[in-house]
N, CA, C and O atoms as a GROMACS GRO file, in nm:
protein
  636
    1UNK      N    1  10.320  10.205  10.545
    1UNK     CA    2  10.195  10.111  10.586
    1UNK      C    3  10.071  10.182  10.563
    1UNK      O    4   9.984  10.124  10.497
    2UNK      N    5  10.050  10.284  10.601
    2UNK     CA    6   9.918  10.357  10.590
    2UNK      C    7   9.890  10.388  10.439
    2UNK      O    8   9.773  10.390  10.401
    3UNK      N    9   9.992  10.412  10.350
    3UNK     CA   10   9.968  10.435  10.219
    3UNK      C   11   9.919  10.312  10.151
    3UNK      O   12   9.830  10.317  10.067
    4UNK      N   13   9.973  10.208  10.186
    4UNK     CA   14   9.924  10.072  10.120
    4UNK      C   15   9.792  10.047  10.164
    4UNK      O   16   9.706  10.018  10.082
    5UNK      N   17   9.767  10.057  10.288
    5UNK     CA   18   9.633  10.028  10.341
    5UNK      C   19   9.516  10.108  10.298
    5UNK      O   20   9.404  10.064  10.326
    6UNK      N   21   9.528  10.221  10.234
    6UNK     CA   22   9.430  10.311  10.185
    6UNK      C   23   9.397  10.266  10.043
    6UNK      O   24   9.335  10.349   9.976
    7UNK      N   25   9.425  10.154   9.990
    7UNK     CA   26   9.372  10.115   9.871
    7UNK      C   27   9.268  10.008   9.894
    7UNK      O   28   9.258   9.955  10.004
    8UNK      N   29   9.190   9.973   9.790
    8UNK     CA   30   9.081   9.869   9.790
    8UNK      C   31   9.135   9.730   9.800
    8UNK      O   32   9.088   9.643   9.875
    9UNK      N   33   9.244   9.714   9.713
    9UNK     CA   34   9.298   9.579   9.693
    9UNK      C   35   9.444   9.594   9.670
    9UNK      O   36   9.489   9.682   9.597
   10UNK      N   37   9.526   9.500   9.738
   10UNK     CA   38   9.663   9.504   9.715
   10UNK      C   39   9.719   9.351   9.717
   10UNK      O   40   9.644   9.256   9.736
   11UNK      N   41   9.844   9.340   9.697
   11UNK     CA   42   9.896   9.210   9.710
   11UNK      C   43   9.828   9.106   9.619
   11UNK      O   44   9.790   8.995   9.658
   12UNK      N   45   9.815   9.157   9.485
   12UNK     CA   46   9.757   9.070   9.373
   12UNK      C   47   9.615   9.033   9.405
   12UNK      O   48   9.569   8.926   9.366
   13UNK      N   49   9.546   9.119   9.475
   13UNK     CA   50   9.401   9.084   9.506
   13UNK      C   51   9.372   8.986   9.619
   13UNK      O   52   9.257   8.952   9.646
   14UNK      N   53   9.474   8.944   9.681
   14UNK     CA   54   9.448   8.834   9.780
   14UNK      C   55   9.391   8.894   9.898
   14UNK      O   56   9.313   8.828   9.967
   15UNK      N   57   9.426   9.023   9.932
   15UNK     CA   58   9.356   9.104  10.054
   15UNK      C   59   9.271   9.192  10.009
   15UNK      O   60   9.305   9.261   9.914
   16UNK      N   61   9.151   9.207  10.064
   16UNK     CA   62   9.057   9.305  10.011
   16UNK      C   63   9.005   9.397  10.135
   16UNK      O   64   9.026   9.365  10.252
   17UNK      N   65   8.936   9.514  10.097
   17UNK     CA   66   8.886   9.590  10.207
   17UNK      C   67   8.775   9.498  10.273
   17UNK      O   68   8.703   9.423  10.208
   18UNK      N   69   8.770   9.514  10.414
   18UNK     CA   70   8.690   9.425  10.495
   18UNK      C   71   8.531   9.463  10.470
   18UNK      O   72   8.492   9.569  10.420
   19UNK      N   73   8.459   9.369  10.510
   19UNK     CA   74   8.312   9.385  10.486
   19UNK      C   75   8.274   9.506  10.583
   19UNK      O   76   8.347   9.552  10.670
   20UNK      N   77   8.156   9.544  10.552
   20UNK     CA   78   8.094   9.654  10.640
   20UNK      C   79   8.080   9.591  10.785
   20UNK      O   80   8.030   9.480  10.804
   21UNK      N   81   8.126   9.669  10.878
   21UNK     CA   82   8.127   9.619  11.016
   21UNK      C   83   8.020   9.696  11.087
   21UNK      O   84   7.961   9.792  11.037
   22UNK      N   85   7.996   9.642  11.222
   22UNK     CA   86   7.898   9.711  11.298
   22UNK      C   87   7.965   9.795  11.394
   22UNK      O   88   8.085   9.772  11.415
   23UNK      N   89   7.908   9.886  11.456
   23UNK     CA   90   7.985   9.954  11.563
   23UNK      C   91   8.039   9.860  11.648
   23UNK      O   92   7.970   9.761  11.671
   24UNK      N   93   8.163   9.872  11.708
   24UNK     CA   94   8.244   9.798  11.784
   24UNK      C   95   8.298   9.867  11.903
   24UNK      O   96   8.325   9.987  11.900
   25UNK      N   97   8.313   9.793  12.008
   25UNK     CA   98   8.389   9.838  12.140
   25UNK      C   99   8.508   9.747  12.131
   25UNK      O  100   8.498   9.629  12.097
   26UNK      N  101   8.627   9.808  12.163
   26UNK     CA  102   8.761   9.736  12.170
   26UNK      C  103   8.828   9.746  12.310
   26UNK      O  104   8.859   9.857  12.355
   27UNK      N  105   8.847   9.648  12.367
   27UNK     CA  106   8.906   9.644  12.509
   27UNK      C  107   9.057   9.598  12.485
   27UNK      O  108   9.086   9.492  12.429
   28UNK      N  109   9.150   9.691  12.535
   28UNK     CA  110   9.284   9.626  12.506
   28UNK      C  111   9.372   9.668  12.635
   28UNK      O  112   9.336   9.755  12.714
   29UNK      N  113   9.482   9.600  12.644
   29UNK     CA  114   9.572   9.626  12.750
   29UNK      C  115   9.723   9.564  12.691
   29UNK      O  116   9.734   9.478  12.604
   30UNK      N  117   9.823   9.626  12.756
   30UNK     CA  118   9.953   9.607  12.720
   30UNK      C  119  10.056   9.683  12.782
   30UNK      O  120  10.035   9.716  12.899
   31UNK      N  121  10.169   9.720  12.726
   31UNK     CA  122  10.277   9.806  12.781
   31UNK      C  123  10.300   9.922  12.696
   31UNK      O  124  10.283   9.915  12.575
   32UNK      N  125  10.342  10.036  12.758
   32UNK     CA  126  10.391  10.158  12.689
   32UNK      C  127  10.531  10.155  12.714
   32UNK      O  128  10.581  10.077  12.796
   33UNK      N  129  10.608  10.253  12.634
   33UNK     CA  130  10.757  10.256  12.651
   33UNK      C  131  10.819  10.140  12.599
   33UNK      O  132  10.926  10.103  12.646
   34UNK      N  133  10.762  10.073  12.502
   34UNK     CA  134  10.808   9.951  12.440
   34UNK      C  135  10.964   9.942  12.435
   34UNK      O  136  11.019   9.841  12.481
   35UNK      N  137  11.035  10.038  12.383
   35UNK     CA  138  11.176  10.052  12.382
   35UNK      C  139  11.247  10.124  12.467
   35UNK      O  140  11.365  10.152  12.447
   36UNK      N  141  11.174  10.162  12.578
   36UNK     CA  142  11.240  10.233  12.687
   36UNK      C  143  11.277  10.138  12.819
   36UNK      O  144  11.240  10.021  12.814
   37UNK      N  145  11.339  10.179  12.921
   37UNK     CA  146  11.377  10.119  13.039
   37UNK      C  147  11.256  10.092  13.111
   37UNK      O  148  11.245   9.987  13.174
   38UNK      N  149  11.154  10.186  13.108
   38UNK     CA  150  11.031  10.172  13.202
   38UNK      C  151  10.914  10.143  13.104
   38UNK      O  152  10.893  10.210  13.002
   39UNK      N  153  10.849  10.047  13.142
   39UNK     CA  154  10.742   9.994  13.055
   39UNK      C  155  10.603   9.967  13.137
   39UNK      O  156  10.564   9.858  13.181
   40UNK      N  157  10.531  10.106  13.147
   40UNK     CA  158  10.413  10.088  13.235
   40UNK      C  159  10.305  10.020  13.178
   40UNK      O  160  10.278  10.041  13.060
   41UNK      N  161  10.241   9.944  13.242
   41UNK     CA  162  10.104   9.877  13.191
   41UNK      C  163  10.014   9.983  13.126
   41UNK      O  164  10.029  10.098  13.168
   42UNK      N  165   9.931   9.964  13.037
   42UNK     CA  166   9.832  10.049  12.970
   42UNK      C  167   9.710   9.950  12.951
   42UNK      O  168   9.716   9.828  12.930
   43UNK      N  169   9.585  10.036  12.965
   43UNK     CA  170   9.483   9.981  12.944
   43UNK      C  171   9.396  10.089  12.844
   43UNK      O  172   9.406  10.211  12.856
   44UNK      N  173   9.318  10.027  12.752
   44UNK     CA  174   9.255  10.131  12.672
   44UNK      C  175   9.105  10.086  12.627
   44UNK      O  176   9.070   9.969  12.625
   45UNK      N  177   9.024  10.194  12.593
   45UNK     CA  178   8.879  10.156  12.564
   45UNK      C  179   8.864  10.220  12.423
   45UNK      O  180   8.886  10.341  12.420
   46UNK      N  181   8.830  10.161  12.308
   46UNK     CA  182   8.804  10.232  12.189
   46UNK      C  183   8.670  10.208  12.137
   46UNK      O  184   8.612  10.102  12.161
   47UNK      N  185   8.620  10.298  12.071
   47UNK     CA  186   8.483  10.286  12.002
   47UNK      C  187   8.505  10.296  11.847
   47UNK      O  188   8.561  10.397  11.804
   48UNK      N  189   8.469  10.214  11.776
   48UNK     CA  190   8.474  10.227  11.620
   48UNK      C  191   8.338  10.224  11.557
   48UNK      O  192   8.251  10.140  11.578
   49UNK      N  193   8.332  10.321  11.482
   49UNK     CA  194   8.185  10.353  11.412
   49UNK      C  195   8.172  10.273  11.296
   49UNK      O  196   8.264  10.260  11.216
   50UNK      N  197   8.062  10.220  11.281
   50UNK     CA  198   8.011  10.137  11.162
   50UNK      C  199   8.023  10.216  11.029
   50UNK      O  200   8.070  10.172  10.924
   51UNK      N  201   7.971  10.344  11.051
   51UNK     CA  202   7.973  10.415  10.930
   51UNK      C  203   8.114  10.439  10.862
   51UNK      O  204   8.211  10.452  10.937
   52UNK      N  205   8.131  10.444  10.738
   52UNK     CA  206   8.263  10.448  10.678
   52UNK      C  207   8.238  10.532  10.543
   52UNK      O  208   8.129  10.558  10.492
   53UNK      N  209   8.364  10.569  10.498
   53UNK     CA  210   8.355  10.640  10.376
   53UNK      C  211   8.466  10.558  10.284
   53UNK      O  212   8.586  10.576  10.307
   54UNK      N  213   8.430  10.479  10.193
   54UNK     CA  214   8.508  10.386  10.104
   54UNK      C  215   8.590  10.316  10.205
   54UNK      O  216   8.712  10.316  10.189
   55UNK      N  217   8.546  10.266  10.289
   55UNK     CA  218   8.597  10.159  10.383
   55UNK      C  219   8.696  10.244  10.501
   55UNK      O  220   8.758  10.181  10.586
   56UNK      N  221   8.702  10.366  10.494
   56UNK     CA  222   8.758  10.433  10.616
   56UNK      C  223   8.664  10.461  10.724
   56UNK      O  224   8.563  10.530  10.707
   57UNK      N  225   8.700  10.402  10.847
   57UNK     CA  226   8.602  10.412  10.952
   57UNK      C  227   8.664  10.520  11.055
   57UNK      O  228   8.784  10.528  11.079
   58UNK      N  229   8.567  10.601  11.112
   58UNK     CA  230   8.622  10.683  11.242
   58UNK      C  231   8.629  10.588  11.363
   58UNK      O  232   8.561  10.486  11.373
   59UNK      N  233   8.723  10.636  11.458
   59UNK     CA  234   8.722  10.572  11.582
   59UNK      C  235   8.747  10.689  11.696
   59UNK      O  236   8.784  10.803  11.669
   60UNK      N  237   8.723  10.643  11.818
   60UNK     CA  238   8.760  10.723  11.935
   60UNK      C  239   8.822  10.638  12.044
   60UNK      O  240   8.774  10.528  12.073
   61UNK      N  241   8.919  10.685  12.100
   61UNK     CA  242   9.002  10.603  12.200
   61UNK      C  243   9.026  10.685  12.336
   61UNK      O  244   9.020  10.808  12.340
   62UNK      N  245   9.050  10.610  12.435
   62UNK     CA  246   9.085  10.672  12.571
   62UNK      C  247   9.172  10.547  12.634
   62UNK      O  248   9.133  10.431  12.646
   63UNK      N  249   9.288  10.594  12.668
   63UNK     CA  250   9.376  10.496  12.734
   63UNK      C  251   9.460  10.561  12.853
   63UNK      O  252   9.495  10.679  12.853
   64UNK      N  253   9.487  10.475  12.947
   64UNK     CA  254   9.551  10.500  13.072
   64UNK      C  255   9.658  10.424  13.099
   64UNK      O  256   9.646  10.303  13.077
   65UNK      N  257   9.772  10.471  13.145
   65UNK     CA  258   9.885  10.398  13.196
   65UNK      C  259   9.899  10.425  13.347
   65UNK      O  260   9.868  10.526  13.410
   66UNK      N  261   9.954  10.309  13.391
   66UNK     CA  262   9.973  10.301  13.559
   66UNK      C  263  10.057  10.420  13.593
   66UNK      O  264  10.036  10.463  13.706
   67UNK      N  265  10.150  10.486  13.521
   67UNK     CA  266  10.205  10.584  13.560
   67UNK      C  267  10.136  10.735  13.548
   67UNK      O  268  10.196  10.843  13.552
   68UNK      N  269  10.003  10.714  13.533
   68UNK     CA  270   9.916  10.822  13.528
   68UNK      C  271   9.900  10.887  13.380
   68UNK      O  272   9.812  10.971  13.363
   69UNK      N  273   9.971  10.854  13.288
   69UNK     CA  274   9.941  10.900  13.156
   69UNK      C  275   9.824  10.889  13.101
   69UNK      O  276   9.775  10.778  13.121
   70UNK      N  277   9.747  10.971  13.028
   70UNK     CA  278   9.616  10.967  12.978
   70UNK      C  279   9.636  11.003  12.828
   70UNK      O  280   9.698  11.108  12.807
   71UNK      N  281   9.597  10.938  12.733
   71UNK     CA  282   9.567  10.979  12.581
   71UNK      C  283   9.428  10.964  12.534
   71UNK      O  284   9.375  10.853  12.532
   72UNK      N  285   9.361  11.080  12.494
   72UNK     CA  286   9.225  11.050  12.460
   72UNK      C  287   9.241  11.106  12.300
   72UNK      O  288   9.303  11.210  12.277
   73UNK      N  289   9.186  11.032  12.204
   73UNK     CA  290   9.197  11.093  12.062
   73UNK      C  291   9.100  11.020  11.979
   73UNK      O  292   9.010  10.953  12.029
   74UNK      N  293   9.115  11.032  11.860
   74UNK     CA  294   9.020  10.982  11.764
   74UNK      C  295   9.091  11.004  11.626
   74UNK      O  296   9.192  11.074  11.616
   75UNK      N  297   9.030  10.937  11.518
   75UNK     CA  298   9.086  10.954  11.396
   75UNK      C  299   9.017  10.848  11.281
   75UNK      O  300   8.897  10.819  11.287
   76UNK      N  301   9.086  10.807  11.202
   76UNK     CA  302   9.054  10.724  11.097
   76UNK      C  303   9.124  10.609  11.093
   76UNK      O  304   9.241  10.615  11.129
   77UNK      N  305   9.066  10.474  11.047
   77UNK     CA  306   9.125  10.361  11.033
   77UNK      C  307   9.062  10.279  10.903
   77UNK      O  308   8.950  10.301  10.856
   78UNK      N  309   9.156  10.180  10.853
   78UNK     CA  310   9.117  10.118  10.743
   78UNK      C  311   9.157   9.972  10.766
   78UNK      O  312   9.268   9.942  10.811
   79UNK      N  313   9.064   9.883  10.735
   79UNK     CA  314   9.083   9.746  10.759
   79UNK      C  315   9.090   9.670  10.635
   79UNK      O  316   9.008   9.700  10.548
   80UNK      N  317   9.172   9.578  10.612
   80UNK     CA  318   9.172   9.486  10.493
   80UNK      C  319   9.170   9.339  10.540
   80UNK      O  320   9.228   9.307  10.644
   81UNK      N  321   9.102   9.251  10.466
   81UNK     CA  322   9.078   9.112  10.530
   81UNK      C  323   9.123   9.013  10.420
   81UNK      O  324   9.137   9.039  10.301
   82UNK      N  325   9.144   8.897  10.482
   82UNK     CA  326   9.164   8.784  10.376
   82UNK      C  327   9.012   8.746  10.330
   82UNK      O  328   8.911   8.772  10.396
   83UNK      N  329   9.017   8.681  10.206
   83UNK     CA  330   8.877   8.660  10.143
   83UNK      C  331   8.788   8.586  10.230
   83UNK      O  332   8.667   8.605  10.217
   84UNK      N  333   8.828   8.506  10.316
   84UNK     CA  334   8.748   8.443  10.409
   84UNK      C  335   8.707   8.510  10.530
   84UNK      O  336   8.633   8.464  10.617
   85UNK      N  337   8.772   8.644  10.526
   85UNK     CA  338   8.749   8.727  10.654
   85UNK      C  339   8.797   8.676  10.784
   85UNK      O  340   8.766   8.737  10.886
   86UNK      N  341   8.879   8.558  10.791
   86UNK     CA  342   8.931   8.515  10.908
   86UNK      C  343   9.049   8.610  10.974
   86UNK      O  344   9.054   8.635  11.094
   87UNK      N  345   9.132   8.654  10.887
   87UNK     CA  346   9.234   8.745  10.937
   87UNK      C  347   9.208   8.895  10.887
   87UNK      O  348   9.137   8.919  10.789
   88UNK      N  349   9.259   8.976  10.949
   88UNK     CA  350   9.254   9.126  10.906
   88UNK      C  351   9.366   9.210  10.952
   88UNK      O  352   9.416   9.191  11.063
   89UNK      N  353   9.405   9.298  10.876
   89UNK     CA  354   9.505   9.404  10.914
   89UNK      C  355   9.440   9.533  10.895
   89UNK      O  356   9.376   9.565  10.795
   90UNK      N  357   9.463   9.614  11.011
   90UNK     CA  358   9.414   9.749  11.037
   90UNK      C  359   9.532   9.841  11.050
   90UNK      O  360   9.630   9.817  11.119
   91UNK      N  361   9.514   9.955  10.973
   91UNK     CA  362   9.606  10.072  11.006
   91UNK      C  363   9.529  10.191  11.032
   91UNK      O  364   9.430  10.215  10.963
   92UNK      N  365   9.566  10.272  11.131
   92UNK     CA  366   9.491  10.394  11.184
   92UNK      C  367   9.582  10.505  11.226
   92UNK      O  368   9.701  10.494  11.254
   93UNK      N  369   9.505  10.622  11.226
   93UNK     CA  370   9.608  10.733  11.264
   93UNK      C  371   9.495  10.833  11.313
   93UNK      O  372   9.377  10.821  11.282
   94UNK      N  373   9.546  10.937  11.395
   94UNK     CA  374   9.459  11.047  11.441
   94UNK      C  375   9.538  11.134  11.555
   94UNK      O  376   9.633  11.084  11.616
   95UNK      N  377   9.493  11.264  11.579
   95UNK     CA  378   9.539  11.328  11.684
   95UNK      C  379   9.456  11.300  11.815
   95UNK      O  380   9.348  11.241  11.816
   96UNK      N  381   9.527  11.355  11.935
   96UNK     CA  382   9.461  11.326  12.062
   96UNK      C  383   9.535  11.428  12.154
   96UNK      O  384   9.634  11.496  12.126
   97UNK      N  385   9.469  11.422  12.264
   97UNK     CA  386   9.525  11.490  12.373
   97UNK      C  387   9.595  11.401  12.482
   97UNK      O  388   9.537  11.305  12.533
   98UNK      N  389   9.722  11.439  12.515
   98UNK     CA  390   9.805  11.350  12.606
   98UNK      C  391   9.828  11.439  12.738
   98UNK      O  392   9.870  11.555  12.738
   99UNK      N  393   9.796  11.372  12.835
   99UNK     CA  394   9.833  11.431  12.974
   99UNK      C  395   9.922  11.341  13.052
   99UNK      O  396   9.892  11.227  13.088
  100UNK      N  397  10.039  11.405  13.074
  100UNK     CA  398  10.153  11.318  13.120
  100UNK      C  399  10.134  11.267  13.261
  100UNK      O  400  10.157  11.149  13.288
  101UNK      N  401  10.088  11.367  13.365
  101UNK     CA  402  10.112  11.313  13.499
  101UNK      C  403  10.242  11.273  13.542
  101UNK      O  404  10.326  11.362  13.548
  102UNK      N  405  10.277  11.147  13.574
  102UNK     CA  406  10.391  11.093  13.589
  102UNK      C  407  10.460  11.013  13.479
  102UNK      O  408  10.563  10.947  13.491
  103UNK      N  409  10.392  11.028  13.378
  103UNK     CA  410  10.432  10.952  13.246
  103UNK      C  411  10.539  11.017  13.171
  103UNK      O  412  10.586  11.123  13.212
  104UNK      N  413  10.582  10.959  13.060
  104UNK     CA  414  10.681  11.012  12.974
  104UNK      C  415  10.655  11.156  12.929
  104UNK      O  416  10.541  11.189  12.900
  105UNK      N  417  10.750  11.238  12.923
  105UNK     CA  418  10.739  11.373  12.860
  105UNK      C  419  10.736  11.368  12.717
  105UNK      O  420  10.844  11.350  12.661
  106UNK      N  421  10.631  11.381  12.645
  106UNK     CA  422  10.636  11.362  12.510
  106UNK      C  423  10.651  11.516  12.438
  106UNK      O  424  10.662  11.527  12.316
  107UNK      N  425  10.650  11.601  12.505
  107UNK     CA  426  10.684  11.743  12.464
  107UNK      C  427  10.570  11.830  12.426
  107UNK      O  428  10.590  11.947  12.392
  108UNK      N  429  10.444  11.776  12.429
  108UNK     CA  430  10.326  11.855  12.404
  108UNK      C  431  10.202  11.775  12.451
  108UNK      O  432  10.202  11.653  12.466
  109UNK      N  433  10.090  11.862  12.475
  109UNK     CA  434   9.968  11.786  12.502
  109UNK      C  435   9.904  11.741  12.375
  109UNK      O  436   9.830  11.643  12.382
  110UNK      N  437   9.923  11.800  12.254
  110UNK     CA  438   9.878  11.759  12.128
  110UNK      C  439   9.970  11.639  12.066
  110UNK      O  440  10.083  11.663  12.024
  111UNK      N  441   9.926  11.533  12.064
  111UNK     CA  442  10.001  11.420  12.012
  111UNK      C  443   9.930  11.348  11.896
  111UNK      O  444   9.808  11.362  11.884
  112UNK      N  445   9.994  11.277  11.817
  112UNK     CA  446   9.937  11.206  11.696
  112UNK      C  447   9.974  11.052  11.728
  112UNK      O  448  10.082  11.019  11.778
  113UNK      N  449   9.875  10.966  11.694
  113UNK     CA  450   9.881  10.830  11.698
  113UNK      C  451   9.865  10.769  11.571
  113UNK      O  452   9.778  10.801  11.490
  114UNK      N  453   9.954  10.677  11.554
  114UNK     CA  454   9.948  10.584  11.447
  114UNK      C  455   9.967  10.449  11.488
  114UNK      O  456  10.052  10.418  11.572
  115UNK      N  457   9.881  10.356  11.424
  115UNK     CA  458   9.896  10.214  11.471
  115UNK      C  459   9.883  10.124  11.355
  115UNK      O  460   9.840  10.162  11.246
  116UNK      N  461   9.924   9.994  11.384
  116UNK     CA  462   9.896   9.881  11.264
  116UNK      C  463   9.858   9.773  11.366
  116UNK      O  464   9.916   9.770  11.475
  117UNK      N  465   9.764   9.685  11.334
  117UNK     CA  466   9.721   9.574  11.415
  117UNK      C  467   9.680   9.468  11.309
  117UNK      O  468   9.644   9.489  11.193
  118UNK      N  469   9.695   9.344  11.376
  118UNK     CA  470   9.649   9.225  11.305
  118UNK      C  471   9.551   9.158  11.391
  118UNK      O  472   9.573   9.154  11.512
  119UNK      N  473   9.437   9.101  11.339
  119UNK     CA  474   9.334   9.053  11.411
  119UNK      C  475   9.282   8.926  11.356
  119UNK      O  476   9.291   8.901  11.236
  120UNK      N  477   9.226   8.843  11.443
  120UNK     CA  478   9.166   8.714  11.405
  120UNK      C  479   9.016   8.728  11.444
  120UNK      O  480   8.983   8.766  11.557
  121UNK      N  481   8.926   8.696  11.347
  121UNK     CA  482   8.789   8.697  11.370
  121UNK      C  483   8.733   8.579  11.432
  121UNK      O  484   8.755   8.469  11.380
  122UNK      N  485   8.658   8.589  11.543
  122UNK     CA  486   8.606   8.474  11.608
  122UNK      C  487   8.467   8.462  11.578
  122UNK      O  488   8.419   8.546  11.503
  123UNK      N  489   8.383   8.358  11.631
  123UNK     CA  490   8.242   8.360  11.624
  123UNK      C  491   8.164   8.481  11.669
  123UNK      O  492   8.211   8.555  11.756
  124UNK      N  493   8.051   8.505  11.617
  124UNK     CA  494   7.976   8.620  11.651
  124UNK      C  495   8.032   8.756  11.631
  124UNK      O  496   7.989   8.852  11.695
  125UNK      N  497   8.118   8.764  11.553
  125UNK     CA  498   8.187   8.886  11.489
  125UNK      C  499   8.270   8.953  11.586
  125UNK      O  500   8.297   9.073  11.578
  126UNK      N  501   8.320   8.860  11.696
  126UNK     CA  502   8.418   8.917  11.792
  126UNK      C  503   8.551   8.902  11.731
  126UNK      O  504   8.565   8.829  11.634
  127UNK      N  505   8.654   8.972  11.785
  127UNK     CA  506   8.785   8.954  11.731
  127UNK      C  507   8.892   8.970  11.837
  127UNK      O  508   8.869   9.042  11.934
  128UNK      N  509   9.009   8.907  11.826
  128UNK     CA  510   9.119   8.916  11.905
  128UNK      C  511   9.230   8.980  11.823
  128UNK      O  512   9.250   8.939  11.709
  129UNK      N  513   9.306   9.082  11.876
  129UNK     CA  514   9.403   9.140  11.793
  129UNK      C  515   9.537   9.177  11.865
  129UNK      O  516   9.534   9.177  11.988
  130UNK      N  517   9.642   9.207  11.807
  130UNK     CA  518   9.771   9.248  11.857
  130UNK      C  519   9.804   9.384  11.765
  130UNK      O  520   9.806   9.384  11.642
  131UNK      N  521   9.829   9.501  11.851
  131UNK     CA  522   9.861   9.613  11.782
  131UNK      C  523   9.982   9.670  11.832
  131UNK      O  524  10.012   9.664  11.952
  132UNK      N  525  10.051   9.726  11.744
  132UNK     CA  526  10.178   9.822  11.766
  132UNK      C  527  10.138   9.954  11.746
  132UNK      O  528  10.080   9.979  11.640
  133UNK      N  529  10.161  10.057  11.839
  133UNK     CA  530  10.116  10.200  11.826
  133UNK      C  531  10.235  10.285  11.862
  133UNK      O  532  10.315  10.256  11.951
  134UNK      N  533  10.241  10.392  11.789
  134UNK     CA  534  10.342  10.495  11.820
  134UNK      C  535  10.246  10.638  11.840
  134UNK      O  536  10.153  10.671  11.766
  135UNK      N  537  10.292  10.707  11.949
  135UNK     CA  538  10.235  10.840  11.979
  135UNK      C  539  10.361  10.936  11.976
  135UNK      O  540  10.466  10.911  12.035
  136UNK      N  541  10.338  11.045  11.901
  136UNK     CA  542  10.447  11.153  11.886
  136UNK      C  543  10.376  11.289  11.868
  136UNK      O  544  10.255  11.296  11.846
  137UNK      N  545  10.449  11.387  11.877
  137UNK     CA  546  10.382  11.525  11.858
  137UNK      C  547  10.420  11.551  11.718
  137UNK      O  548  10.387  11.661  11.675
  138UNK      N  549  10.482  11.474  11.639
  138UNK     CA  550  10.523  11.512  11.486
  138UNK      C  551  10.612  11.613  11.477
  138UNK      O  552  10.618  11.674  11.370
  139UNK      N  553  10.690  11.647  11.574
  139UNK     CA  554  10.794  11.765  11.561
  139UNK      C  555  10.739  11.893  11.584
  139UNK      O  556  10.804  11.991  11.548
  140UNK      N  557  10.619  11.908  11.644
  140UNK     CA  558  10.561  12.037  11.670
  140UNK      C  559  10.652  12.110  11.794
  140UNK      O  560  10.655  12.232  11.807
  141UNK      N  561  10.714  12.033  11.867
  141UNK     CA  562  10.784  12.099  11.960
  141UNK      C  563  10.941  12.041  11.949
  141UNK      O  564  10.971  11.938  11.888
  142UNK      N  565  11.031  12.124  12.016
  142UNK     CA  566  11.167  12.070  12.006
  142UNK      C  567  11.172  11.924  12.065
  142UNK      O  568  11.236  11.837  12.006
  143UNK      N  569  11.110  11.900  12.174
  143UNK     CA  570  11.112  11.778  12.246
  143UNK      C  571  11.010  11.684  12.179
  143UNK      O  572  10.890  11.709  12.183
  144UNK      N  573  11.062  11.568  12.114
  144UNK     CA  574  10.969  11.489  12.052
  144UNK      C  575  10.999  11.340  12.057
  144UNK      O  576  11.005  11.276  11.952
  145UNK      N  577  11.019  11.278  12.182
  145UNK     CA  578  11.085  11.146  12.186
  145UNK      C  579  10.985  11.025  12.133
  145UNK      O  580  11.026  10.916  12.093
  146UNK      N  581  10.847  11.065  12.139
  146UNK     CA  582  10.769  10.951  12.092
  146UNK      C  583  10.744  10.848  12.197
  146UNK      O  584  10.811  10.850  12.301
  147UNK      N  585  10.652  10.759  12.177
  147UNK     CA  586  10.642  10.647  12.281
  147UNK      C  587  10.566  10.534  12.181
  147UNK      O  588  10.479  10.558  12.097
  148UNK      N  589  10.619  10.421  12.212
  148UNK     CA  590  10.561  10.292  12.136
  148UNK      C  591  10.488  10.194  12.242
  148UNK      O  592  10.539  10.168  12.352
  149UNK      N  593  10.377  10.149  12.203
  149UNK     CA  594  10.299  10.065  12.298
  149UNK      C  595  10.270   9.953  12.210
  149UNK      O  596  10.251   9.961  12.088
  150UNK      N  597  10.268   9.828  12.295
  150UNK     CA  598  10.225   9.698  12.232
  150UNK      C  599  10.098   9.668  12.312
  150UNK      O  600  10.092   9.676  12.435
  151UNK      N  601   9.999   9.633  12.236
  151UNK     CA  602   9.858   9.613  12.299
  151UNK      C  603   9.795   9.486  12.245
  151UNK      O  604   9.799   9.460  12.125
  152UNK      N  605   9.739   9.412  12.331
  152UNK     CA  606   9.657   9.298  12.298
  152UNK      C  607   9.508   9.348  12.320
  152UNK      O  608   9.476   9.419  12.416
  153UNK      N  609   9.419   9.304  12.222
  153UNK     CA  610   9.289   9.356  12.234
  153UNK      C  611   9.170   9.255  12.196
  153UNK      O  612   9.185   9.153  12.128
  154UNK      N  613   9.055   9.296  12.248
  154UNK     CA  614   8.941   9.210  12.231
  154UNK      C  615   8.828   9.296  12.179
  154UNK      O  616   8.787   9.387  12.251
  155UNK      N  617   8.771   9.273  12.054
  155UNK     CA  618   8.662   9.359  12.002
  155UNK      C  619   8.527   9.290  11.988
  155UNK      O  620   8.528   9.177  11.940
  156UNK      N  621   8.409   9.346  12.025
  156UNK     CA  622   8.295   9.295  12.001
  156UNK      C  623   8.201   9.401  11.950
  156UNK      O  624   8.218   9.519  11.981
  157UNK      N  625   8.091   9.358  11.866
  157UNK     CA  626   8.000   9.439  11.808
  157UNK      C  627   7.902   9.496  11.912
  157UNK      O  628   7.880   9.434  12.017
  158UNK      N  629   7.848   9.605  11.886
  158UNK     CA  630   7.742   9.671  11.969
  158UNK      C  631   7.631   9.642  11.905
  158UNK      O  632   7.640   9.621  11.784
  159UNK      N  633   7.501   9.634  11.970
  159UNK     CA  634   7.383   9.632  11.896
  159UNK      C  635   7.342   9.742  11.835
  159UNK      O  636   7.238   9.740  11.769
   0.00000   0.00000   0.00000
């Protein structure tokens, strides 16, 4: 998915890289441990920078699960939109710090986050989105169970 998203145009030109965006804040909530027996609720706050390099934008995020797990990270994302910009698909990845507390043991404090999301644009450049995310240490340690999250989000531009 990421390899496809880092091109300017794909699918015979129907989808194109998104227009230049403003700085945005994204509020989201959902569940962690998507494929596990325990699914703690998760909330997240994300900042997306307007600055980009060939459409690739930096982001910073902080998330907290009710079992006490915390993930703080950042990275790069790329968004492609339909020509009318009503719908968009975003893919992103980046490293972060994971603190377990009572949450899942992911094998390391250094974890990598990859995600894909689909969003619908609303008036005033606000958006609603659904995101699937995977957090894993990428095999840096012997223990690497990973964790999947499903999040619903709301984004708004900052002045």
